[in-house]
CSV table of C-alpha atoms and ligand atoms in Angstrom, one decimal:
chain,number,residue,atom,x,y,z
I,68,UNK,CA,22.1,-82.9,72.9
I,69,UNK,CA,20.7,-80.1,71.9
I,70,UNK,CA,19.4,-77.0,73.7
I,71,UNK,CA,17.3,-74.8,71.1
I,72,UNK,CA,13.7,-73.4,71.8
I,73,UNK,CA,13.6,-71.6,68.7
I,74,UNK,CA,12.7,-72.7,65.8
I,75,UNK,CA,14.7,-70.4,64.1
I,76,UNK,CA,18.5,-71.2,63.6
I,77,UNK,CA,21.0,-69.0,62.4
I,78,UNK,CA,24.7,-70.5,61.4
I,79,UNK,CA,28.0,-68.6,60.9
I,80,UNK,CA,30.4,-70.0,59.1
I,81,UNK,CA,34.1,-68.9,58.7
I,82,UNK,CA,36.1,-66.1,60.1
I,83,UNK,CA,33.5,-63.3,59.0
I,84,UNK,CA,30.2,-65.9,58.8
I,85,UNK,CA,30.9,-66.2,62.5
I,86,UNK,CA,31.2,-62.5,63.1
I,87,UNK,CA,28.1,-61.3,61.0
I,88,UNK,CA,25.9,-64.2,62.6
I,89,UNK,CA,27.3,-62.8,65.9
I,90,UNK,CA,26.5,-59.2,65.3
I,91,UNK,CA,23.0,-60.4,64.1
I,92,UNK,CA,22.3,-62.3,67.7
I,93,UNK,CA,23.2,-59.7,69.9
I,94,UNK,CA,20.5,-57.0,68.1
I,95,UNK,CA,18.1,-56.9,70.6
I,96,UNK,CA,14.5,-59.1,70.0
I,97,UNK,CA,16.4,-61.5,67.8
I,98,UNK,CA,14.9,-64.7,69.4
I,99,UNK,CA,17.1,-66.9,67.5
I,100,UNK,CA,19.4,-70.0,68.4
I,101,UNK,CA,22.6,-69.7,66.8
I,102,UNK,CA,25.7,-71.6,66.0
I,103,UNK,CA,28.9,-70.4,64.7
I,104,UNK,CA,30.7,-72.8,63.2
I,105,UNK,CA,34.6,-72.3,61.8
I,106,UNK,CA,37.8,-74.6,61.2
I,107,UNK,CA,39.7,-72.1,62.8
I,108,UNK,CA,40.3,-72.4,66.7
I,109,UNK,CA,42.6,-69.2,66.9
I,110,UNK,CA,39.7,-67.2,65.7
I,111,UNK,CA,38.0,-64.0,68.1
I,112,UNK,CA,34.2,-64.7,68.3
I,113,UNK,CA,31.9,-63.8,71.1
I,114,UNK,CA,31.7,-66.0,73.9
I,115,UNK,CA,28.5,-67.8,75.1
I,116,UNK,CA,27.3,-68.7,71.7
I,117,UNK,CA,27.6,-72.3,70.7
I,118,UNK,CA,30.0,-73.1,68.5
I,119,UNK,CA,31.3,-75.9,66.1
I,120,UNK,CA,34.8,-76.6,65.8
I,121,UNK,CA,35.0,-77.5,61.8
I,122,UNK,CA,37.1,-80.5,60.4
I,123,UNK,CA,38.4,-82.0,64.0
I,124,UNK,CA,41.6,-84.4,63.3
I,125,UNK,CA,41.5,-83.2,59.8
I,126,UNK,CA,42.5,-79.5,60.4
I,127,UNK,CA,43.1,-79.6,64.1
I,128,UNK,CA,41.4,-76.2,64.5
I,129,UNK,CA,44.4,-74.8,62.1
I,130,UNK,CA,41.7,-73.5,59.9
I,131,UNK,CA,41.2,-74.5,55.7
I,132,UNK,CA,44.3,-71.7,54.8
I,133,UNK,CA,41.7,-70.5,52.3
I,134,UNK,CA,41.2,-74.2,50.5
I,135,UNK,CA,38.1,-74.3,49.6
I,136,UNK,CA,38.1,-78.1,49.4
I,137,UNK,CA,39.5,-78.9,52.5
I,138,UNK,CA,36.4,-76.2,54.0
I,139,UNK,CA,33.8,-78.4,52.2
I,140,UNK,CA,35.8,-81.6,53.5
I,141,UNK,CA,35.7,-80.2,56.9
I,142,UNK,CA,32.1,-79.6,56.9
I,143,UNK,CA,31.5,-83.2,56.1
I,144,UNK,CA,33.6,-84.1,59.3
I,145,UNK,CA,31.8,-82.5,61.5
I,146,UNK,CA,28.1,-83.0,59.9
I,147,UNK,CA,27.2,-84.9,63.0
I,148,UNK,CA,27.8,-82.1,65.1
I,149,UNK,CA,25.7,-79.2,62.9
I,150,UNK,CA,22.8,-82.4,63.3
I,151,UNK,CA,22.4,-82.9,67.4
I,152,UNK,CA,21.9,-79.1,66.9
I,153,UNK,CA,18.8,-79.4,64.2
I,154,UNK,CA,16.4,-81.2,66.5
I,155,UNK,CA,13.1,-78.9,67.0
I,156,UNK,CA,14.5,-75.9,63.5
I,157,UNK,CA,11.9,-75.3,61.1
I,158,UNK,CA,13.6,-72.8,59.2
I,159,UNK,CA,17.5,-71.8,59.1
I,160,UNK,CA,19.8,-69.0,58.2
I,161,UNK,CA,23.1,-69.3,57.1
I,162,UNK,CA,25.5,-66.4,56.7
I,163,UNK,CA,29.6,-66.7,55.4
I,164,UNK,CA,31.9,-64.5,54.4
I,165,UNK,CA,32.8,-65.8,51.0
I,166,UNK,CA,36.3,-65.8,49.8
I,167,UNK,CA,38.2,-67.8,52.0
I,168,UNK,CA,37.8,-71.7,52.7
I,169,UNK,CA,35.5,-71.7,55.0
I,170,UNK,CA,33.2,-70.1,54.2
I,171,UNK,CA,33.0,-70.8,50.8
I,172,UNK,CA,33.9,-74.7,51.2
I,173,UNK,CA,31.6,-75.7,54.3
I,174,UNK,CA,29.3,-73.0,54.4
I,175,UNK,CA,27.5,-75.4,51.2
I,176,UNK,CA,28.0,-78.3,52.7
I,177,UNK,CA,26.7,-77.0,55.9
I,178,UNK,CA,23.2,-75.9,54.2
I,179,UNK,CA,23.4,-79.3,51.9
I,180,UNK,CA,23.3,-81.1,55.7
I,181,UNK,CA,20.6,-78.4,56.9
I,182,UNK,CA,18.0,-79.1,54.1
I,183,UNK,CA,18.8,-82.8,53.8
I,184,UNK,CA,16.6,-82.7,57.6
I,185,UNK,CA,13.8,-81.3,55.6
I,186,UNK,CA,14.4,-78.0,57.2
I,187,UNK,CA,14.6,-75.0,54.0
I,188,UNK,CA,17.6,-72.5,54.7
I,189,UNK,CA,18.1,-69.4,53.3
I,190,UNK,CA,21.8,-68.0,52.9
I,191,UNK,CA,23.2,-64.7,53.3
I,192,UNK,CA,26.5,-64.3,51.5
I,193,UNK,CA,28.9,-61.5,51.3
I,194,UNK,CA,31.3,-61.4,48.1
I,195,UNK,CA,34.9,-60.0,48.3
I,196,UNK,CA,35.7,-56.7,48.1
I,197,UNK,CA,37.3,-56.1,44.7
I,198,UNK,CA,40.8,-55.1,46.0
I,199,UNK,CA,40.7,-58.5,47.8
I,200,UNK,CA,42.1,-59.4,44.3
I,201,UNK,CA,41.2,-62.1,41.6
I,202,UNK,CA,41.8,-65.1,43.6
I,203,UNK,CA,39.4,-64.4,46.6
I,204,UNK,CA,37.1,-63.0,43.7
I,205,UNK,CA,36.7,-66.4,41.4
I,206,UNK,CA,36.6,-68.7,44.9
I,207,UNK,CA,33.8,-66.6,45.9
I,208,UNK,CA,32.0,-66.6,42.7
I,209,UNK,CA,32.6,-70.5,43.1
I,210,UNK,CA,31.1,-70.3,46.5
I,211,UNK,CA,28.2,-68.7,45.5
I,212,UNK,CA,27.0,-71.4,42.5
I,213,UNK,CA,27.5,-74.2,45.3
I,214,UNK,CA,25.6,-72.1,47.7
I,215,UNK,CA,23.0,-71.2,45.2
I,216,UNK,CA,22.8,-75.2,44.3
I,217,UNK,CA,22.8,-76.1,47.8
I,218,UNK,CA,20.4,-73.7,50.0
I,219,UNK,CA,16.4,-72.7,49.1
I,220,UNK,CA,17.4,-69.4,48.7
I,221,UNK,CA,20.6,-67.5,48.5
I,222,UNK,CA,20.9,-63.3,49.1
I,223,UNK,CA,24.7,-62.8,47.6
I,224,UNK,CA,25.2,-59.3,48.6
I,225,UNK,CA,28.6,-57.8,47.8
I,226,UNK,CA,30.4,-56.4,50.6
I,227,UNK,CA,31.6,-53.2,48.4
I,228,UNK,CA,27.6,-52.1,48.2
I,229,UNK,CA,27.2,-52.9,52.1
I,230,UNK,CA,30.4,-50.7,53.3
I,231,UNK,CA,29.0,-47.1,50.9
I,232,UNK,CA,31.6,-44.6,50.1
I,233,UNK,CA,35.1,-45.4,49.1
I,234,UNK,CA,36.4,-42.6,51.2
I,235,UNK,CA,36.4,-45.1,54.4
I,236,UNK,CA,39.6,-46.6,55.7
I,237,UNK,CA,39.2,-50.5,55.0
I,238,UNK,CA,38.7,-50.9,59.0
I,239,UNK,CA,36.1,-48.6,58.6
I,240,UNK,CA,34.5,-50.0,55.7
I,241,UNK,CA,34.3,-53.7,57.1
I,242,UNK,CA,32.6,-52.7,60.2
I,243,UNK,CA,30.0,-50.4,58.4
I,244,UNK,CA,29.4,-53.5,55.6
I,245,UNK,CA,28.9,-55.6,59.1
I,246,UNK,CA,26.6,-52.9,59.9
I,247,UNK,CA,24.5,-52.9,57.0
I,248,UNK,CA,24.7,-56.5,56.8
I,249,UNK,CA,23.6,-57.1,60.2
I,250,UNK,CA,20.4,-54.6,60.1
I,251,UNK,CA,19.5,-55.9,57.0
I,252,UNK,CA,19.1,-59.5,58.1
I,253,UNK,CA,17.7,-58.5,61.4
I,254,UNK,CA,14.8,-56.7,59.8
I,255,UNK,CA,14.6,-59.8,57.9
I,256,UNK,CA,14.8,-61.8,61.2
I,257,UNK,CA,12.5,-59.5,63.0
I,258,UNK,CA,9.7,-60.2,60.2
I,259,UNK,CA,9.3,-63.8,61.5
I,260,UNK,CA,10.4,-63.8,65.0
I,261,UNK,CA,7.5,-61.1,66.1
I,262,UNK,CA,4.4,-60.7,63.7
I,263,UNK,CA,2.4,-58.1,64.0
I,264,UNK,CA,-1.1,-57.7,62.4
I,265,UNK,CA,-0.3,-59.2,58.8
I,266,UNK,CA,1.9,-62.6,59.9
I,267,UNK,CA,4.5,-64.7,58.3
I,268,UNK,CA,5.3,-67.0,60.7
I,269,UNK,CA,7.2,-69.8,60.5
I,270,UNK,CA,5.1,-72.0,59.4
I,271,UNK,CA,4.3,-69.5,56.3
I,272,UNK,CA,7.8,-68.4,55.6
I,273,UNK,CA,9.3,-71.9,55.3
I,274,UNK,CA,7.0,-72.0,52.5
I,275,UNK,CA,7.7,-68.9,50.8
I,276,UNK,CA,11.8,-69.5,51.3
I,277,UNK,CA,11.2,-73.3,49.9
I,278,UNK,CA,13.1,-73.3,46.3
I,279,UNK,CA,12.5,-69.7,45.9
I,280,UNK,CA,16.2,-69.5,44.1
I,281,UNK,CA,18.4,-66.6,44.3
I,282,UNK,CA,17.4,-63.3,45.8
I,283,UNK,CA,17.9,-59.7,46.1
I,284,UNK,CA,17.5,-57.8,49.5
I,285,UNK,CA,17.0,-53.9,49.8
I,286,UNK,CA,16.3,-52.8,53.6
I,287,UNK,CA,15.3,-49.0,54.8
I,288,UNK,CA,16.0,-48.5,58.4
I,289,UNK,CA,14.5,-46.0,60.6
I,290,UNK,CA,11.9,-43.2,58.2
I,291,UNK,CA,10.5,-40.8,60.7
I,292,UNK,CA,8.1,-37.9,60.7
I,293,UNK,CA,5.7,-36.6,58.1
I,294,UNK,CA,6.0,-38.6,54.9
I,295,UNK,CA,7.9,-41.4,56.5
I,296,UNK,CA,6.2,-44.1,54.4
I,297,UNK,CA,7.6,-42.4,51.0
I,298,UNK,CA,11.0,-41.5,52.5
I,299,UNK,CA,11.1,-44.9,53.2
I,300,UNK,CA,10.3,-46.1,50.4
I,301,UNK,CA,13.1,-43.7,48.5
I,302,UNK,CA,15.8,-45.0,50.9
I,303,UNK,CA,14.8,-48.6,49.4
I,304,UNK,CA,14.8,-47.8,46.4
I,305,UNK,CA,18.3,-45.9,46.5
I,306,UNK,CA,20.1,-49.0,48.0
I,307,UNK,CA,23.2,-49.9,46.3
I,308,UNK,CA,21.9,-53.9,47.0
I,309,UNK,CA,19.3,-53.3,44.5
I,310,UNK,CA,21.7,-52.4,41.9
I,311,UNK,CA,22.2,-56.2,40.2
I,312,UNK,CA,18.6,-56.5,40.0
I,313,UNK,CA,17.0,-60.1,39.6
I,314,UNK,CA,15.9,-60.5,35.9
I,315,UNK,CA,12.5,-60.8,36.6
I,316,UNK,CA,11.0,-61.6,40.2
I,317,UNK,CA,8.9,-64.1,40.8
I,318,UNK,CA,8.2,-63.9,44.6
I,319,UNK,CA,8.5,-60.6,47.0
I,320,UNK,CA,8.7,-60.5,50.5
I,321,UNK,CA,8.1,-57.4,52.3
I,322,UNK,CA,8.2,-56.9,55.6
I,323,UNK,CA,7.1,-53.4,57.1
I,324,UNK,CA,8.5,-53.0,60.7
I,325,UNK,CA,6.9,-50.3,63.1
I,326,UNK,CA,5.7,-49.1,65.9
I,327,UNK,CA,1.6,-48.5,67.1
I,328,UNK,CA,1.0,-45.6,65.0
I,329,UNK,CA,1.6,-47.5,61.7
I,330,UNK,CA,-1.5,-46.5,59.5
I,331,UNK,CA,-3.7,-48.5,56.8
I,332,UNK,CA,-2.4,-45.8,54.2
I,333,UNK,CA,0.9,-45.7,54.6
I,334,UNK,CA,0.9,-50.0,54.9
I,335,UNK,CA,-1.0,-49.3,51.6
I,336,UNK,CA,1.6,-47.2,49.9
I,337,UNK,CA,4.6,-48.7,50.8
I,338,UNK,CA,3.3,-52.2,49.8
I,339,UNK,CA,2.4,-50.4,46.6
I,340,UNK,CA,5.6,-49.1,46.2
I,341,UNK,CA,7.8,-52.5,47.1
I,342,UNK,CA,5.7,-53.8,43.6
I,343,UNK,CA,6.4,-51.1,41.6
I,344,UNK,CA,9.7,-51.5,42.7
I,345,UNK,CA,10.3,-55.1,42.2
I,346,UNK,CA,7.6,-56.2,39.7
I,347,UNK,CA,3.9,-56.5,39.8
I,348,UNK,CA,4.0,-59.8,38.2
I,349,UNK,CA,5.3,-61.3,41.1
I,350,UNK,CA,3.6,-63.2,44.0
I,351,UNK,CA,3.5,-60.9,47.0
I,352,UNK,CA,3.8,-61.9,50.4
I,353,UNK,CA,3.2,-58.8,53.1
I,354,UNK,CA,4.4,-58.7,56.7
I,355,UNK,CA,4.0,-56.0,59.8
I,356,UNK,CA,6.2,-56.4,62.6
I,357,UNK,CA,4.3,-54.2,65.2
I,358,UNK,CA,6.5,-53.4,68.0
I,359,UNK,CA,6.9,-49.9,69.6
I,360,UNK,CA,9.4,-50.3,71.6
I,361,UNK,CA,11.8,-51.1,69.0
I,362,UNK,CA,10.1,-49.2,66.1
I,363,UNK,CA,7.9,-46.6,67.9
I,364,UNK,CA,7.6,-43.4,65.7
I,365,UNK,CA,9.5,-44.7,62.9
I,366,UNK,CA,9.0,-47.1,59.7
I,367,UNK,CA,11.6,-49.8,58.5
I,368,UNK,CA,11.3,-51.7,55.3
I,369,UNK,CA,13.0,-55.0,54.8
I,370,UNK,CA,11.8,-56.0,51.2
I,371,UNK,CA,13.0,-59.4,49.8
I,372,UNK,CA,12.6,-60.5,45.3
I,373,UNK,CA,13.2,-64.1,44.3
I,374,UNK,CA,13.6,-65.2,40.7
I,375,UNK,CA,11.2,-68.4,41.2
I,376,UNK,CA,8.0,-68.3,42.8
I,377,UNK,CA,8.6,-71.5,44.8
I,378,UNK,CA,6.8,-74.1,45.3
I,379,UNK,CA,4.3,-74.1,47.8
I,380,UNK,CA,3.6,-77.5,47.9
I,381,UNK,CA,7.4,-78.0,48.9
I,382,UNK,CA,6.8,-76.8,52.7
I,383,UNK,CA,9.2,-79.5,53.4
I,384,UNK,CA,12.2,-77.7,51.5
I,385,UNK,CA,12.7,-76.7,47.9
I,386,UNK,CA,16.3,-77.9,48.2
I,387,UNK,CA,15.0,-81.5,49.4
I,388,UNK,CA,12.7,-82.0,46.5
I,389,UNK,CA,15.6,-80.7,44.4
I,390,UNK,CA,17.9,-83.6,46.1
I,391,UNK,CA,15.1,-85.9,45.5
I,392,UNK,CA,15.1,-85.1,41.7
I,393,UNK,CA,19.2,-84.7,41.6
I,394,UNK,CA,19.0,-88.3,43.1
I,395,UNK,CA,16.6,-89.6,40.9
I,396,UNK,CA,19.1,-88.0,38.0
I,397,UNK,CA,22.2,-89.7,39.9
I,398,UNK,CA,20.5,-93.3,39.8
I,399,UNK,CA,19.9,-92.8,35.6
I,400,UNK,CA,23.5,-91.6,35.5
I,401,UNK,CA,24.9,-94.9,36.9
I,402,UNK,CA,22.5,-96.6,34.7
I,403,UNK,CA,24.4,-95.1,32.0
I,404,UNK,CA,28.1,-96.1,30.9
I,405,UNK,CA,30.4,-94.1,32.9
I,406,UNK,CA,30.4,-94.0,36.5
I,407,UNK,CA,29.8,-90.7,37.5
I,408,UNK,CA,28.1,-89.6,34.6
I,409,UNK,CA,25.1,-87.3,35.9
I,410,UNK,CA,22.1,-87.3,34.1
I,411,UNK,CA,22.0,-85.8,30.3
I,412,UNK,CA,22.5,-82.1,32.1
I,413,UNK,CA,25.9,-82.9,32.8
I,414,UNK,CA,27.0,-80.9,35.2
I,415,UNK,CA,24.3,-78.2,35.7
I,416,UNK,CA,24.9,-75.0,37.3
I,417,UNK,CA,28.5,-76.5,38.0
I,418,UNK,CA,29.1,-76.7,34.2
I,419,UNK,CA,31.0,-73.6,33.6
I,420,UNK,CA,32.9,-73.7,37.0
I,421,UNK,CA,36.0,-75.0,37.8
I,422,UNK,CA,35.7,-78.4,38.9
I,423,UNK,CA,36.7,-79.0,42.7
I,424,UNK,CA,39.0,-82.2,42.3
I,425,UNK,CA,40.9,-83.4,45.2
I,426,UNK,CA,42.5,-87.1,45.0
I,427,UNK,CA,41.3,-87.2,42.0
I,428,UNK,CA,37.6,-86.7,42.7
I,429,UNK,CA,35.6,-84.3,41.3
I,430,UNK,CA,33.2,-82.9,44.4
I,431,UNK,CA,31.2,-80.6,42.7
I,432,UNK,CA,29.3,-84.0,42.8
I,433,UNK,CA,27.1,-85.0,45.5
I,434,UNK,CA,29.1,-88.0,47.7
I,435,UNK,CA,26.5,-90.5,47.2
I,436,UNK,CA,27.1,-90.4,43.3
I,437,UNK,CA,30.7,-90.0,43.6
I,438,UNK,CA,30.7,-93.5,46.3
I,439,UNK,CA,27.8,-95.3,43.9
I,440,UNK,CA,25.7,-95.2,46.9
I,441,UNK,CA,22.3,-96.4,46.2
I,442,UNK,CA,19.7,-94.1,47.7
I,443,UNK,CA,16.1,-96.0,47.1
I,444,UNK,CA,13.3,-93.2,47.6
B,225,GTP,N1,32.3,-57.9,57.1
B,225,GTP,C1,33.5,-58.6,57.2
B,225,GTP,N2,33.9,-59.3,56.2
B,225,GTP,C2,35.1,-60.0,56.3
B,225,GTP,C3,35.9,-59.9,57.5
B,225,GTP,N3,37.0,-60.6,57.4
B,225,GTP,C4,36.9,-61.1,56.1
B,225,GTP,N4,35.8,-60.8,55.5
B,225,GTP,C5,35.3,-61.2,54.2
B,225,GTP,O1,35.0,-62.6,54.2
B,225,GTP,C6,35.8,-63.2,53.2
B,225,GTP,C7,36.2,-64.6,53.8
B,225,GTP,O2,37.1,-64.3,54.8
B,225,GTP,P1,37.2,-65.2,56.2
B,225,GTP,O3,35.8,-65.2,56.8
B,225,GTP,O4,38.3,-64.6,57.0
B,225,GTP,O5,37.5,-66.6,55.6
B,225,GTP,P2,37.0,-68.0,56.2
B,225,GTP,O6,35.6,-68.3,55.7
B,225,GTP,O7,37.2,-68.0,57.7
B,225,GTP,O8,38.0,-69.0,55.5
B,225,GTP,P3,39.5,-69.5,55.8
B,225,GTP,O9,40.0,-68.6,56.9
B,225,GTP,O10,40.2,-69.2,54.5
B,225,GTP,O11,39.4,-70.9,56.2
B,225,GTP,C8,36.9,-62.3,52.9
B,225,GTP,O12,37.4,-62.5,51.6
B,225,GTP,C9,36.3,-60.9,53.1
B,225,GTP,O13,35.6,-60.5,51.9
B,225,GTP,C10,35.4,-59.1,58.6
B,225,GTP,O14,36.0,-58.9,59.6
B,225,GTP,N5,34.2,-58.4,58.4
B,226,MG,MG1,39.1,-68.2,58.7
């Protein structure tokens, strides 16, 4: 069975998913369990971590050659697998390399499983870089509306904004988005695993992730010396993540990460700051991570915007009460004439995509509509 004692789970999924959730769990005072979880046997990844094999008989650890479908088949496959691993999670994060199969196929089912236990995930997505080319480009976009469907929240950050200059060979400029993408979700990490004086813990953050809806991430590592708080504030507000800003923020989540000699004013200013930033309309949550040893002389923001305010009621996952009322939708739809006609919506957030057909099923809808499985709530 399984052998967590956190309550924090982080999942890679795919080739790069794998990699970026392994680069995250060896950052020191990450007290995470993790699971990397790919269709591709062949594939380098760390040992000692527990890992999934995705899509068993199906693939035979061949990997998805960049089908998207037979990723999100996969996934299904092994759901059993991704569950014995559940058991004790309050709160997981999910990171993929979108673009390939993988990835972009299970990494949504994989989250869809996660939240259907009640436990609220929050994904962390890279998108192609544009030389990647059209095809890897429109999957990934693809990717993204499942995962957006699928997870609490999503953070879609584009892996041309994480690598910086253009200058970089593309060896160069994959590690350094890894980099970036790593630290940034770290100091995301950090902000739960270790509280310091103002807490989100667990408990609090599974509320504030709940059906908070896509997101936007800015982090600023390492401001030292005199005037630390507004450097650090300038280096978030310079991050090429911020550019797509969210239309207008309903939620923020700022996490200021430091060592003793933090002080009230500077906590002051740079929570001051994250609002100017992002919106004072929104609701704003405020965490210090107070660890010297780590942070000691220096200040690191890691400052999170959602476009809904969630729903704090939901503590039990946005995403399930979003199943609850898809499922409710899906039992008027087979009231109505045609089999898998949805609900009056159509096919929501799926309606200008693509549809995913594969022997002649469309699964962009859920499998219980798509089987006429009755769910009674
Ligand atoms: N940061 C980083 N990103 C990568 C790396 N390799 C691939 N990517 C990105 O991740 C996307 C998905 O690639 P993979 O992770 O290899 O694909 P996969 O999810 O394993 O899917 P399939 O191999 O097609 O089944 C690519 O389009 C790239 O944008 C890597 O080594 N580092
Ligand atoms: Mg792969």
């Amino acid at each position: 069975m399984n052998e967590n004692t956190s309550p924090l789970l982080l999942v890679g999924v795919g080739g790069a998913g794998c990699s970026l959730a392994a680069t995250i769990a060896r950052q020191p005072r990450v007290d995470a369990a993790t699971l990397l979880a790919d269709s591709d046997a062949s594939a380098a990844r760390p040992a000692g971590l527990p890992f999934v094999l995705l899509g068993g008989d199906r693939l035979a650890g061949r990997g998805t050659g960049g089908d998207m479908v037979l990723g999100r088949l996969a996934a299904e496959d092994s759901s059993a697998s991704v569950a014995e691993r559940l058991q004790g999670v309050r709160l997981a994060v999910v990171a993929a390399g979108l673009g390939g199969g993988t990835g972009g196929g299970s990494a949504p089912e994989i989250v869809s499983q996660i939240t259907s236990f009640g436990i609220p995930a929050i994904a962390f997505a890279t998108m192609p870089f544009s030389f990647e080319g059209d095809d890897r480009r429109q999957k990934a976009q693809r990717a993204a509306v499942a995962l957006e469907e699928a997870a609490d929240a999503t953070v879609v950050l584009p892996l041309e904004a994480l690598a910086g200059g253009r200058d970089a060979t593309i060896d160069e400029a994959m590690a350094k988005a890894a980099e970036s993408f790593s630290s940034a979700v770290s100091l995301f990490w950090r902000m739960l695993g270790r509280p310091g004086y103002i807490k989100i813990d667990i408990e609090r953050a599974r509320r504030v992730i709940s059906g908070a809806g896509r997101g936007r991430f800015a982090a600023a590592s390492g401001a030292r010396g005199e005037g630390r708080a507004a450097a650090a504030l300038d280096m978030l507000a310079r991050s090429p993540l911020l550019s797509a800003q969210l239309a207008k923020p309903r939620r923020i989540l700022c996490g200021i990460l430091a060592g003793d000699d933090l002080t009230l004013r500077e906590t002051g200013e740079i929570a001051e700051g994250v609002r100017d930033l992002f919106g004072r309309s929104a609701t704003f949550d405020l965490a210090t991570v107070n660890d010297e040893e780590s942070f000691g002389g220096q200040i690191s923001v890691a400052a999170l915007a959602f476009e809904s305010s969630g729903d704090p009621a939901a503590a039990d996952g946005g995403a399930q009460e979003r199943k609850l009322r898809s499922r409710q939708q899906a039992r008027r739809g087979r009231r109505a004439s045609s089999p898998l006609a949805l609900s009056p919506q159509g096919r929501g957030r799926f309606n200008n995509v693509e549809p995913t057909v594969w022997n002649g099923e469309d699964l962009d809808i859920p499998t219980f509509i798509r089987r006429n499985i009755s769910l009674d709530l």
